[in-house]
Amino acid sequence: MPVNYPPPAPEPLLPVPGVTLGAAPARIKNWTRPDLLLVSLAPGTLAAGVFTQNRFCAAPVTICREHLARSGSARALVVNAGNANAGTGARGLADARATCAAVAELLDCPADTVLPFSTGVIMEPLPVDRIVAALPACRDALAEDGWFLAARAIMTTDTVPKGASRRTELQGESITVTGIAKGAGMIAPNMATMLSFIATDAPIARPLLETLVGDIAAASFNRVTIDGDTSTNDSFVLFSTHRAPVPPLARRDDPRLVTVKTAIWAVAVELAQALVRDGEGATKFIAIVVEGGRDAGECDRVARAIAQSPLVKTAFFASDPNLGRIVCAIGNAAIPDLDPGRVSFWLDDVLVVADGARASSYREEDGKRVMAGSEIGIRVVLGRGPARATLWTCDLSHDYVRINADYRS
Amino acid sequence: MPVNYPPPAPEPLLPVPGVTLGAAPARIKNWTRPDLLLVSLAPGTLAAGVFTQNRFCAAPVTICREHLARSGSARALVVNAGNANAGTGARGLADARATCAAVAELLDCPADTVLPFSTGVIMEPLPVDRIVAALPACRDALAEDGWFLAARAIMTTDTVPKGASRRTELQGESITVTGIAKGAGMIAPNMATMLSFIATDAPIARPLLETLVGDIAAASFNRVTIDGDTSTNDSFVLFSTHRAPVPPLARRDDPRLVTVKTAIWAVAVELAQALVRDGEGATKFIAIVVEGGRDAGECDRVARAIAQSPLVKTAFFASDPNLGRIVCAIGNAAIPDLDPGRVSFWLDDVLVVADGARASSYREEDGKRVMAGSEIGIRVVLGRGPARATLWTCDLSHDYVRINADYRS
């Protein structure tokens, strides 16, 4: 059960003009549900993406990077769940290319405008035959309102599909942003989450789209961690179908950009937080804000040291205000000249540590009250500068171990 | 139950001339067992230590550093379990000094030759009164054969006491090395483990003792990780009582040094591995060797990325050869120019990955056979240089979560 995340009903995932989606079962694992997604994009669609920094990046990530570098035009996405096509060497690359070629033939578009994505078990060969065989059924299912089924098709250990939409106005014209995401474990995105796709009909020129996708990732998907493991397949791609009848946005100083960027960012944050809320075994959603650092980098290191400490995470699971574990994590954040005597932190509105030691006002029952909730805020003040960073994470429960000990069986 | 670690019987922990140990219950937590240890060291004993790199280091760590920097002479150790005296600010420092003063009075020695150590819950005030009250009982119990009871007194979540001894010969004289250690969670020593004390009667001069303690820590306690959390209290101190009737060792090129260092290192490795075998919830002992790196640092980063990945650790717990998770962890080890196509790895004698992809000879049943054991070796070859690093770790089980969710209750 995800933490305070009602899965999106099919209705609110708004169609984006120029985007149709269709899914079908390809039996990539021993599943009968649809596990293959085809997305068709209208001619003129531009795309930009950010991808995992893992050196063992998956074959489809390599191909996506290659295709996006070539033209930036995208006519189709093909996404399979159940197999990551990572750690598969030369064969993996050939398999990803073969999948793109089959889609290109089916939709009559150049193969290098097809972007492939895979998610699932690492180091197993991709069953290309079964994927190619299921593609016609995906094409037959293509529909503008296919977003909800698409969000379901890309799930692996996710317990709920994840999608979000925003509608806004640009020069009197309605603009839509809709996105989906998947991922519940192996989540500590370094550029993006496991998989997320966001499309808008707002017309955005290519260089600006590339800037935007990085900015948005930095303020959404790169702000979450579940278990500190950056996956081999992380991909976040932003599509602009250029269907809205307004002049294209091409410059960073275009005053209309704020409107569009805010809508895309809202969708991305909703999806990023949904990943954490559905984190493997999660029972609590924890927002960590670190302030008063010299730069955002050191604030981020402190936030990650807290978020990725198994001892902190198990204390949250137990609703135990064992707050010394947070102190210990702060001390481990690789800031050699940190002065502990200037550090303070709050648990929601409760001051726990002031000037490096337990606050005289702190009472254990106040800590217990906050820890018992399912939404918990941690605010750390380092007292050494003006920078800040935010990170969203979850606790570490029995179910995380159960899910990951049983995953392949 | 620790993994293949028969706790030391009282007998093999050999007395070290010049060292007597006594423990008593101080009821620091709601325990009735002895939780306070006093060690008396003969006049002339020299000491050198390495301590946690955690910025929130505990008050006793600060005092130990101060006392060792002053003289290097040590006449006593006072160690309590159940309370870490960390995150306790100025009061914590005053409490540690008060404890030293009480010991100094009791044993009639200067307060700055008393070294204090604490381990347990962080950010609770130290119950100095109960400690001071129990010190006379510790003094009355002082005995040369007190090592085993001492190892028991310093336990927290440890399930077994940890101790080791070696006897060797130097110029025809018998030399003894005996040590004890504690720690089962919050273990990723950056300089040393939670607490370990090793004493020898071999006479070692101070500068050499300081070099030795760092060298030994680097090759023993700094080679283990249980959960990646470096504690606030890590301390490893080496004592030389100078009781053996041989001329002191003072120079690195003294040919006798090999004999002494080998004996100390053997005790340290046995203790370090015992920490992992008794790691919280551990069911497997895993030795990771990374070879073929450009330098030892990058080999160490790869080994830690594997050892600290919760996904790798849960796969080991499940005896599931989900080896893609190891591939993913290697890719996350922050080596930007790593060529995955040159990486290979073995699980014991089974070649799993060759040149970045699954080895053609690899069969799942071979992986399963190795994973089913309780002692597992991982060997990674990076194919980019001559360096290597070793790391010892354990799996992540349901019991790790249970132990840490329940710790304070």
mmCIF file of C-alpha atoms in Angstrom, chain A residues 4 14 18 26 34 65 88 112 115 144 158 165 179 211 215 225 253 280 347 399-400:
data_model
loop_
_atom_site.group_PDB
_atom_site.id
_atom_site.type_symbol
_atom_site.label_atom_id
_atom_site.label_comp_id
_atom_site.label_asym_id
_atom_site.label_seq_id
_atom_site.Cartn_x
_atom_site.Cartn_y
_atom_site.Cartn_z
ATOM 1 C CA ASN A 4 -1.015 8.517 1.104
ATOM 2 C CA LEU A 14 -5.610 14.175 -19.737
ATOM 3 C CA GLY A 18 -0.336 14.332 -30.789
ATOM 4 C CA ALA A 26 4.109 -9.825 -24.477
ATOM 5 C CA PRO A 34 0.027 -6.012 -20.590
ATOM 6 C CA ARG A 65 21.079 8.669 -26.075
ATOM 7 C CA THR A 88 23.728 -7.808 -21.738
ATOM 8 C CA ASP A 112 16.290 6.534 -35.188
ATOM 9 C CA LEU A 115 13.168 5.447 -28.419
ATOM 10 C CA GLU A 144 -5.341 9.309 -27.007
ATOM 11 C CA ASP A 158 5.109 -0.877 -8.202
ATOM 12 C CA SER A 165 -1.710 15.845 -15.467
ATOM 13 C CA GLY A 179 3.215 12.167 -17.517
ATOM 14 C CA THR A 211 17.691 22.626 -20.811
ATOM 15 C CA ASP A 215 16.230 21.566 -14.795
ATOM 16 C CA THR A 225 15.822 8.236 -2.924
ATOM 17 C CA ASP A 253 13.842 34.574 -21.279
ATOM 18 C CA GLU A 280 9.211 -0.909 -1.749
ATOM 19 C CA LEU A 347 11.152 16.995 13.426
ATOM 20 C CA ASP A 399 8.496 -5.606 3.566
ATOM 21 C CA TYR A 400 11.486 -4.049 1.763
#
